[in-house]
mmCIF file of N, CA, C and O in Angstrom:
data_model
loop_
_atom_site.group_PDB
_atom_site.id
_atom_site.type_symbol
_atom_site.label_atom_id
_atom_site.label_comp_id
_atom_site.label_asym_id
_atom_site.label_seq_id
_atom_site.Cartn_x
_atom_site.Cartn_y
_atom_site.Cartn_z
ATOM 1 N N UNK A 5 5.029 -24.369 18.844
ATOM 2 C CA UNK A 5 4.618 -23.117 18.287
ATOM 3 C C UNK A 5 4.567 -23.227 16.770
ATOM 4 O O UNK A 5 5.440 -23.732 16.064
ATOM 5 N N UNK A 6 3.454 -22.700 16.382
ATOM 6 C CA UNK A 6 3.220 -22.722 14.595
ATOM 7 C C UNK A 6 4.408 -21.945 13.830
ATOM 8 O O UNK A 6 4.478 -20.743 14.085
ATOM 9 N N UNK A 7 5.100 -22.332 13.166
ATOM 10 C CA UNK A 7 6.085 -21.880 12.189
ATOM 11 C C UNK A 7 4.870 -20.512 11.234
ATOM 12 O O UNK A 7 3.666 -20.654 11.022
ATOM 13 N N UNK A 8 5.651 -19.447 10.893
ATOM 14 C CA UNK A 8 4.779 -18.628 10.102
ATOM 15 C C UNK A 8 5.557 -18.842 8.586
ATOM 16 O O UNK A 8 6.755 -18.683 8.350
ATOM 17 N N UNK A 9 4.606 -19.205 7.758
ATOM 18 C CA UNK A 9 5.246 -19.082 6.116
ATOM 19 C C UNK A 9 4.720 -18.046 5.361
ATOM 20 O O UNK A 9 3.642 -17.473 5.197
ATOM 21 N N UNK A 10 6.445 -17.990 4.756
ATOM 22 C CA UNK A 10 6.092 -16.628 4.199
ATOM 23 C C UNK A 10 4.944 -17.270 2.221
ATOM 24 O O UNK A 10 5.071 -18.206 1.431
ATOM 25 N N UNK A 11 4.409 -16.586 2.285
ATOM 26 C CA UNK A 11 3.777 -16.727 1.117
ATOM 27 C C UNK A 11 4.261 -15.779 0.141
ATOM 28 O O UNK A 11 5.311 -15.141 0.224
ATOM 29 N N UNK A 12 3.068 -15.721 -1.165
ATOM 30 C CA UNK A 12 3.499 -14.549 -2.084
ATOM 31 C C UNK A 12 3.351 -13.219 -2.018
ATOM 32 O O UNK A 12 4.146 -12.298 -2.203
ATOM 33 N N UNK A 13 1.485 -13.277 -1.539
ATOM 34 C CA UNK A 13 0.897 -12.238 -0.868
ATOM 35 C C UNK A 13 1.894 -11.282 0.669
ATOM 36 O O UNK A 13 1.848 -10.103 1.020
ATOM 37 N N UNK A 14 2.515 -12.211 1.099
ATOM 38 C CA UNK A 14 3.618 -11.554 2.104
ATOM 39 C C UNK A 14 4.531 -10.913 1.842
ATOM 40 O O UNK A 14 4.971 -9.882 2.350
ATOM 41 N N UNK A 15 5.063 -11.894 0.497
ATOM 42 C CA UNK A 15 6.452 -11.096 -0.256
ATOM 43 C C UNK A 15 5.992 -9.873 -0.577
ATOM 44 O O UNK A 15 6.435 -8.911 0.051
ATOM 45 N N UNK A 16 5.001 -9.673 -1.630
ATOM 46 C CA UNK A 16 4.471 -8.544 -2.082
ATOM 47 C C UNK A 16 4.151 -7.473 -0.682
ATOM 48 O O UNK A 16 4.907 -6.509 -0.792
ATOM 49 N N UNK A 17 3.751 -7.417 -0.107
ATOM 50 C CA UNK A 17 3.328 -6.603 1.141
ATOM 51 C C UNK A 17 4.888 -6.439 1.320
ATOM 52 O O UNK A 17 5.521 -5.407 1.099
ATOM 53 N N UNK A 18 5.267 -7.349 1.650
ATOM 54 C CA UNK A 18 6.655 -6.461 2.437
ATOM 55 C C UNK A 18 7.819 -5.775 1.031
ATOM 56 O O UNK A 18 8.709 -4.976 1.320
ATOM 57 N N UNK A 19 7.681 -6.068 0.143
ATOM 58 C CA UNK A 19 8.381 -5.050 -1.078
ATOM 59 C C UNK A 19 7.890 -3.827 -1.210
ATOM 60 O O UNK A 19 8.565 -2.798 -1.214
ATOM 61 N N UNK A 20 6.111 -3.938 -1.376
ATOM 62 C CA UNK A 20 5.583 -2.337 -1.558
ATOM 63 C C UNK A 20 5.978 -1.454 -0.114
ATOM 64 O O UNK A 20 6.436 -0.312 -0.068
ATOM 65 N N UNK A 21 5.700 -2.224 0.860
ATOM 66 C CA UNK A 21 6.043 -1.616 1.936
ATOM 67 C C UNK A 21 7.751 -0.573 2.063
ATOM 68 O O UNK A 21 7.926 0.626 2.280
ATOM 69 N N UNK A 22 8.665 -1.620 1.830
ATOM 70 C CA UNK A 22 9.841 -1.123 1.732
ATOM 71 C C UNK A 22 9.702 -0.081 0.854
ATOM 72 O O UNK A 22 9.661 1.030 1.385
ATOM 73 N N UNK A 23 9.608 -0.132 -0.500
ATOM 74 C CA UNK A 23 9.316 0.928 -1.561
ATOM 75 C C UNK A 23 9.002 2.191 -1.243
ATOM 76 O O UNK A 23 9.721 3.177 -1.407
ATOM 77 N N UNK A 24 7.537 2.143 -0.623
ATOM 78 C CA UNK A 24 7.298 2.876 0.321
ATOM 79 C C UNK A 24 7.759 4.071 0.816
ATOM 80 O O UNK A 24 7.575 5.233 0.454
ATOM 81 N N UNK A 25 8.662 3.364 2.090
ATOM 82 C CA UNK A 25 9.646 3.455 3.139
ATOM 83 C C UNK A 25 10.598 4.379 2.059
ATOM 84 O O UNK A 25 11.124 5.489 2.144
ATOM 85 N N UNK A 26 10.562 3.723 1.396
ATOM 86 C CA UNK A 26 12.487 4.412 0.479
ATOM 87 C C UNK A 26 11.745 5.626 0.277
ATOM 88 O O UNK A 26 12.066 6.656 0.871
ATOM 89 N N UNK A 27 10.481 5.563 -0.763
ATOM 90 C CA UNK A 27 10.464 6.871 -1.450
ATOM 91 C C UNK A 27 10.061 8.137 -0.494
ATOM 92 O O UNK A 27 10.356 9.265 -0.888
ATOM 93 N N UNK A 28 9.300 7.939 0.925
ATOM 94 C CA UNK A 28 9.121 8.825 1.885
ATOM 95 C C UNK A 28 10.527 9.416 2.405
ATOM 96 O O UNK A 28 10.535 10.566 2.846
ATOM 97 N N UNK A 29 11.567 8.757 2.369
ATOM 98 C CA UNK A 29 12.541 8.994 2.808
ATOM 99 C C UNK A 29 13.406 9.971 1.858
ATOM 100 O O UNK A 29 13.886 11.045 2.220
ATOM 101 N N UNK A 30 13.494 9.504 0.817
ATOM 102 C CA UNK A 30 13.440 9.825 -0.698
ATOM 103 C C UNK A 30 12.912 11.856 -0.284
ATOM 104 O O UNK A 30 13.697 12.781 -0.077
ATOM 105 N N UNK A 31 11.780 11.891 -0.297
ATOM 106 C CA UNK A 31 10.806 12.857 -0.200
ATOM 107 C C UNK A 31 11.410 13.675 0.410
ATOM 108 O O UNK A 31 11.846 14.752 0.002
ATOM 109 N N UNK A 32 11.495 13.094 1.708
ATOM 110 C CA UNK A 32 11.672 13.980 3.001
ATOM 111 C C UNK A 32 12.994 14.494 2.774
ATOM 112 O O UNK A 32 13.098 15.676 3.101
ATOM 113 N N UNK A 33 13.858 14.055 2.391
ATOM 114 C CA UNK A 33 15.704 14.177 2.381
ATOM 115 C C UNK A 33 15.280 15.658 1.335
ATOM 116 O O UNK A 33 15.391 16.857 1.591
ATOM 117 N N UNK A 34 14.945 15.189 0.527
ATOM 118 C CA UNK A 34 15.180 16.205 -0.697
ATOM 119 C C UNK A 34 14.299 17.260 -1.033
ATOM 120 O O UNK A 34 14.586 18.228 -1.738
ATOM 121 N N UNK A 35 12.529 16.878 -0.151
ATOM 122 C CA UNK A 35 11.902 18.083 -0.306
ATOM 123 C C UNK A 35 11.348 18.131 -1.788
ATOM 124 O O UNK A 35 10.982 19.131 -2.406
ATOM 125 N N UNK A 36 11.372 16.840 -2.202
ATOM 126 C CA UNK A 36 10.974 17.032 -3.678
ATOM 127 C C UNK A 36 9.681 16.671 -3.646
ATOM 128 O O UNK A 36 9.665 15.474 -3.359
ATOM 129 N N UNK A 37 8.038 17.279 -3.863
ATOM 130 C CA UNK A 37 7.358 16.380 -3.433
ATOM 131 C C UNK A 37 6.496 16.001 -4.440
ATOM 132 O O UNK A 37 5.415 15.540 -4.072
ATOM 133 N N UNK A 38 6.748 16.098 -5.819
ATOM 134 C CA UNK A 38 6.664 15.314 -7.622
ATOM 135 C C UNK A 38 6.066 13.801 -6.934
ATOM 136 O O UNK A 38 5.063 13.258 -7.397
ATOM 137 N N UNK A 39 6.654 13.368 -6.053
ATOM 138 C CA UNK A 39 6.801 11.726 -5.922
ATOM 139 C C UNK A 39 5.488 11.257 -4.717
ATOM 140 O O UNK A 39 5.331 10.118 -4.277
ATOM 141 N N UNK A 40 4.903 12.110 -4.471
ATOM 142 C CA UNK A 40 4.115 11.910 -3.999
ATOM 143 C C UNK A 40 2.693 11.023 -4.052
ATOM 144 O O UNK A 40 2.078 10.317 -3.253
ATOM 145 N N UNK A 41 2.539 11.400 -5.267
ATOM 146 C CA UNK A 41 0.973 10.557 -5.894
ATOM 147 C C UNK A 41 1.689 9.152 -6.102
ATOM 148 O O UNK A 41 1.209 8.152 -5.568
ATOM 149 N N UNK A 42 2.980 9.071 -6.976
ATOM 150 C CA UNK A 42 3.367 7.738 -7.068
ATOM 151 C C UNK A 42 3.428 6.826 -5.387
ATOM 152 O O UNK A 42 2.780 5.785 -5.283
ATOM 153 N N UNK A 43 4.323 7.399 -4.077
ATOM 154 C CA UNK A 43 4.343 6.823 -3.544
ATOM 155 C C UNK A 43 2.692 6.476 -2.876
ATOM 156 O O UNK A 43 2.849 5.468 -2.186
ATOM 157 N N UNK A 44 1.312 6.876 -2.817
ATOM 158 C CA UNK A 44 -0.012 6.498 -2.786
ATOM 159 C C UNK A 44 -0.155 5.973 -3.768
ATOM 160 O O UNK A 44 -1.355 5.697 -3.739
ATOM 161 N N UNK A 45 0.389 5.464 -5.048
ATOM 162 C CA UNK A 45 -0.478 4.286 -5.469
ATOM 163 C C UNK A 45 0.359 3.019 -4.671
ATOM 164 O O UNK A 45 -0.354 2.026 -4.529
ATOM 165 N N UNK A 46 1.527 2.903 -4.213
ATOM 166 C CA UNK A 46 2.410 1.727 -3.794
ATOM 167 C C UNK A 46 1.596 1.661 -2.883
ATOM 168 O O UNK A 46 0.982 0.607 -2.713
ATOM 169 N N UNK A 47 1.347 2.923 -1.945
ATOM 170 C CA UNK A 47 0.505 2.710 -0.516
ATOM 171 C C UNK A 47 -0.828 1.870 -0.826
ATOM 172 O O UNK A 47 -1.006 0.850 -0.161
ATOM 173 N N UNK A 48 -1.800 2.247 -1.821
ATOM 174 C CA UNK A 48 -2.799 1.676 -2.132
ATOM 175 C C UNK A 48 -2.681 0.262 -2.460
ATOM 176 O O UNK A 48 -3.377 -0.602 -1.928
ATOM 177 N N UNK A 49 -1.425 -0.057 -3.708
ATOM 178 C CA UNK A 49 -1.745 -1.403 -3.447
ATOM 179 C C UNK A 49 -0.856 -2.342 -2.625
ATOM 180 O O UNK A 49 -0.905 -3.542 -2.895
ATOM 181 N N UNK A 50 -0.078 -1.927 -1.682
ATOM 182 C CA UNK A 50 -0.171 -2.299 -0.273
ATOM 183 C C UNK A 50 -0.998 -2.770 0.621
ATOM 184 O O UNK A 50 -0.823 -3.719 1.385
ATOM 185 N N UNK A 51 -2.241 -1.830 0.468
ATOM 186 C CA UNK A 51 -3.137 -1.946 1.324
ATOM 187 C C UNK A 51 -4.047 -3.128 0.858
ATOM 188 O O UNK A 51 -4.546 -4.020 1.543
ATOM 189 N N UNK A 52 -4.112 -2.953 -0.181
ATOM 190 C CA UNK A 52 -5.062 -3.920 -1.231
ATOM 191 C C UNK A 52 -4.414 -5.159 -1.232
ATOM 192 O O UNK A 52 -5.197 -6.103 -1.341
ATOM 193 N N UNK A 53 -3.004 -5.512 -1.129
ATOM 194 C CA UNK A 53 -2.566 -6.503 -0.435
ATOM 195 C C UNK A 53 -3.321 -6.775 0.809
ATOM 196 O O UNK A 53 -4.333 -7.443 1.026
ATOM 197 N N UNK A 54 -2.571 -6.095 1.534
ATOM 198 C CA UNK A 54 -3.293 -6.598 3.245
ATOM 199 C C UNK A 54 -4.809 -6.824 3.365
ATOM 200 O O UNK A 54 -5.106 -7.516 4.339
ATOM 201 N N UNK A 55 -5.618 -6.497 2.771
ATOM 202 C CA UNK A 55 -7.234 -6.386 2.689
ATOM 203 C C UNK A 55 -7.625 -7.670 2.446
ATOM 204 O O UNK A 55 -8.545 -8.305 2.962
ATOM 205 N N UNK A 56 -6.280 -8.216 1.016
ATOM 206 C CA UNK A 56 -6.868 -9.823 0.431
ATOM 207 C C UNK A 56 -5.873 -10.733 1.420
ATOM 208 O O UNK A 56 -6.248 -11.903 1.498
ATOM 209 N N UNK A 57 -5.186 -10.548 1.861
ATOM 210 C CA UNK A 57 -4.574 -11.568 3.247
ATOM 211 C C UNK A 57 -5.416 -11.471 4.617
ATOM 212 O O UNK A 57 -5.524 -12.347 5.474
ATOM 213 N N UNK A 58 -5.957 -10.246 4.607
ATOM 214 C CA UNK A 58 -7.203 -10.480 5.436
ATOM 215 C C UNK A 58 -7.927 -11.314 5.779
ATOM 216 O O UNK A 58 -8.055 -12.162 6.662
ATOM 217 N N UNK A 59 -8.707 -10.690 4.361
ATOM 218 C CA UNK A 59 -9.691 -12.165 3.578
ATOM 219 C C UNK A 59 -9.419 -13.475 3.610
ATOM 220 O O UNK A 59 -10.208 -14.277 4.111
ATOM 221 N N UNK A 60 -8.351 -13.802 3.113
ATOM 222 C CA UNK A 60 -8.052 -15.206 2.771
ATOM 223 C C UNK A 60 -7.877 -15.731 4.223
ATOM 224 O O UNK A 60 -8.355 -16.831 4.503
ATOM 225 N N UNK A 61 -7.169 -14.952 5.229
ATOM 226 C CA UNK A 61 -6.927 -15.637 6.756
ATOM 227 C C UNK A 61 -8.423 -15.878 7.402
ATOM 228 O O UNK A 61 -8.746 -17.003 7.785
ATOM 229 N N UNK A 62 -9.131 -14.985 7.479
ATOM 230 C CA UNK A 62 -10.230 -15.023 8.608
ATOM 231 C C UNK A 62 -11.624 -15.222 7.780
ATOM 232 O O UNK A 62 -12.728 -15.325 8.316
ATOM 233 N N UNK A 63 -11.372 -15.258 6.365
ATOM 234 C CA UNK A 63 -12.758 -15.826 5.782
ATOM 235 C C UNK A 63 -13.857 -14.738 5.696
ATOM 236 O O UNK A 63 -14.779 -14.896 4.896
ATOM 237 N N UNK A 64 -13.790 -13.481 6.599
ATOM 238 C CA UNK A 64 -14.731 -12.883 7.282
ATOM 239 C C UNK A 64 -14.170 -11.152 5.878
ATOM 240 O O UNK A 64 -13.085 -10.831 5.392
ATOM 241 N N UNK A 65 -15.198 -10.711 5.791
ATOM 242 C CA UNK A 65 -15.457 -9.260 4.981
ATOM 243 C C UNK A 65 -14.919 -8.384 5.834
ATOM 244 O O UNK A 65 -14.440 -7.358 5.349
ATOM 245 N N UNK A 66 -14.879 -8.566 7.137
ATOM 246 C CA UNK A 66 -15.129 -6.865 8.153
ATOM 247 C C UNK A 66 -13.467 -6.388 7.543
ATOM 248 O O UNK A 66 -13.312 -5.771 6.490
ATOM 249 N N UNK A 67 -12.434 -6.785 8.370
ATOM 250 C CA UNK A 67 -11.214 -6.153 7.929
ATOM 251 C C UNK A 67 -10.912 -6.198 6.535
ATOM 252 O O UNK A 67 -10.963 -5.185 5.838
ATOM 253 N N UNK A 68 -10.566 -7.442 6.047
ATOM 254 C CA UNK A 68 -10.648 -7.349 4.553
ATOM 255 C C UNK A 68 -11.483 -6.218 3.718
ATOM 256 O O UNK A 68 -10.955 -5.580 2.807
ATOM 257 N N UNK A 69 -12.580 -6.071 4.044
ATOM 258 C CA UNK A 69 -13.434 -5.114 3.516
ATOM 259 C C UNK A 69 -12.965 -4.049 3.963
ATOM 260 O O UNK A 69 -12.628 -3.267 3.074
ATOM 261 N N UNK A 70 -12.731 -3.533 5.502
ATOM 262 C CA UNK A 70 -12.196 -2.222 5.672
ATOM 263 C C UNK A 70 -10.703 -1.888 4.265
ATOM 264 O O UNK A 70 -10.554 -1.082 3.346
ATOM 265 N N UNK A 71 -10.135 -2.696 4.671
ATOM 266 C CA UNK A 71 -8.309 -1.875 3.889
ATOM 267 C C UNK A 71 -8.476 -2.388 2.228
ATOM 268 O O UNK A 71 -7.736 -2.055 1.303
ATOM 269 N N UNK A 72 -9.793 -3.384 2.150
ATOM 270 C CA UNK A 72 -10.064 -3.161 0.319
ATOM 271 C C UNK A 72 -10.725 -1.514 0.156
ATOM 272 O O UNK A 72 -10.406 -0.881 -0.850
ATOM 273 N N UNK A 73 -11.592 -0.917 1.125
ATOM 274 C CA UNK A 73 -12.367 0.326 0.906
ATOM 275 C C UNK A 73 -10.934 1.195 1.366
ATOM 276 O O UNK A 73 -10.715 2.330 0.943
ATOM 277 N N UNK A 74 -10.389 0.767 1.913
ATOM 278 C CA UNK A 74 -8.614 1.815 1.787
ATOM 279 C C UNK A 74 -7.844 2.233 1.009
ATOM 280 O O UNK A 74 -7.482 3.387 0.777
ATOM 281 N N UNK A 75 -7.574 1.308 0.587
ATOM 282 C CA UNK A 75 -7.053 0.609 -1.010
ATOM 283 C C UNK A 75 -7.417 2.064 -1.705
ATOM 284 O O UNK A 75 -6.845 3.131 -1.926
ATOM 285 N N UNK A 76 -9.031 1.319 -1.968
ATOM 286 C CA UNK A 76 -9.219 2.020 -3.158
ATOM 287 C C UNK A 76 -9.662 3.689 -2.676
ATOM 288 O O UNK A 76 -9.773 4.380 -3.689
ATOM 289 N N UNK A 77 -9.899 4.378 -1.555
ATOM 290 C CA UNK A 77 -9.208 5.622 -1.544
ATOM 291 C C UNK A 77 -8.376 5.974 -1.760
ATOM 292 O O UNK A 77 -8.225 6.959 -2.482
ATOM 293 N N UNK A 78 -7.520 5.367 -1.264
ATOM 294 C CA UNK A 78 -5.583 5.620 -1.314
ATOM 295 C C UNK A 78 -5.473 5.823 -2.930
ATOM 296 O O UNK A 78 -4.946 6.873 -3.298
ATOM 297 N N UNK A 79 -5.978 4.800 -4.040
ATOM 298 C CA UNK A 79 -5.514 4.609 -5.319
ATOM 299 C C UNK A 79 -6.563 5.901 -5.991
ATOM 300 O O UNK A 79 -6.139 6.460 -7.002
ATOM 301 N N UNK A 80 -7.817 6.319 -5.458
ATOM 302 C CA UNK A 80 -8.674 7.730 -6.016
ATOM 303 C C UNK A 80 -7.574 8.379 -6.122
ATOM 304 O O UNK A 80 -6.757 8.424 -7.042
ATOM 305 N N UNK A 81 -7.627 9.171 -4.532
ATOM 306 C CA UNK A 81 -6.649 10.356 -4.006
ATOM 307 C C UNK A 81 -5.367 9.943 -5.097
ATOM 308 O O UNK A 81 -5.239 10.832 -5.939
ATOM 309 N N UNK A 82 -4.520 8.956 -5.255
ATOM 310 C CA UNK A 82 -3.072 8.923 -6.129
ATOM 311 C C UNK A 82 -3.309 9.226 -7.621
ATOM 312 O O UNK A 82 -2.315 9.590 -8.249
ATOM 313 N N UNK A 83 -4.145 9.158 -8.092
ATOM 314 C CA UNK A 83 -4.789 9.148 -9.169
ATOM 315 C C UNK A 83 -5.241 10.321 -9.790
ATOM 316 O O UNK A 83 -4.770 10.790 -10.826
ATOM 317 N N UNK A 84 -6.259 10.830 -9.064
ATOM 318 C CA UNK A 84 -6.290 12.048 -8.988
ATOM 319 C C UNK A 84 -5.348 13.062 -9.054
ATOM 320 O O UNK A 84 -5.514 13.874 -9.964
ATOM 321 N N UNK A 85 -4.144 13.260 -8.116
ATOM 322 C CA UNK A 85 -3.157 13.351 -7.892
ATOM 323 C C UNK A 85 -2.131 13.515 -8.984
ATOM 324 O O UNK A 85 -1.765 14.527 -9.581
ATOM 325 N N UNK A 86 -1.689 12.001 -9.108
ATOM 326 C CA UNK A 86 -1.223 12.152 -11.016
ATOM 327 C C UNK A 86 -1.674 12.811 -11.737
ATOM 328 O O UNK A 86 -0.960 13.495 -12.470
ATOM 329 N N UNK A 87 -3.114 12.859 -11.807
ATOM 330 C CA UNK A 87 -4.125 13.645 -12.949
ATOM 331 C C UNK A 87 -4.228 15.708 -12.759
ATOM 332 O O UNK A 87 -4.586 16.622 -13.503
ATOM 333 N N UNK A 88 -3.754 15.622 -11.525
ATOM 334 C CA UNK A 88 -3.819 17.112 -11.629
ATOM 335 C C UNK A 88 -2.668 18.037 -11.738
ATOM 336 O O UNK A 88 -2.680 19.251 -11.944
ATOM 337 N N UNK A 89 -1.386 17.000 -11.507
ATOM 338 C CA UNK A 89 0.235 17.410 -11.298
ATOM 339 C C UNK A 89 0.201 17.353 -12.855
ATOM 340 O O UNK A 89 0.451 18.406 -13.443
ATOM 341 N N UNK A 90 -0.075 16.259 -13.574
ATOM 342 C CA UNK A 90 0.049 16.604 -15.279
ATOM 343 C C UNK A 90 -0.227 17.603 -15.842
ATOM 344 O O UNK A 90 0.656 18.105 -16.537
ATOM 345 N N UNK A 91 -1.483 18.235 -15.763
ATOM 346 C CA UNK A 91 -2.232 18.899 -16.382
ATOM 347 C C UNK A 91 -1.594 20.384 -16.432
ATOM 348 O O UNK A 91 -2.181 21.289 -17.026
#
């Protein structure tokens, strides 16, 4: 059976992921929901992780291309987001 190695692109995915994880939890406990746009940009480039491990595994645009066009909703919507909680 093929051994799986962890790479960098993995490390990164599984930190934003955790991050994530904390700050939803974070959220939910306390009802604070300020933290919201921040935790969608982690989500975004999460995703934007997984999109380019996609890529790089299967060579092929379709998935990669789907969760890069994720990505960068996820990072609009957070953005936006930031931009209207400031104001």
């Amino acid at each position: 059976m093929k051994e799986k190695k962890f790479n960098i692109l993995m490390l990164m995915q599984l930190f934003f992921a955790i991050l994530v994880m904390v700050i939803s939890i974070y959220v939910k406990v306390t009802e604070n929901y300020y933290l919201f746009p921040f935790m969608f940009v982690l989500m975004g480039v999460m995703f934007l992780i997984i999109g380019l491990r996609e890529y790089k595994r299967t060579k092929n645009l379709l998935w990669g291309g789907f969760f890069l066009c994720t990505a960068l909703f996820i990072l609009f919507v957070a953005i936006q987001g930031i931009l209207i909680n400031n104001v």
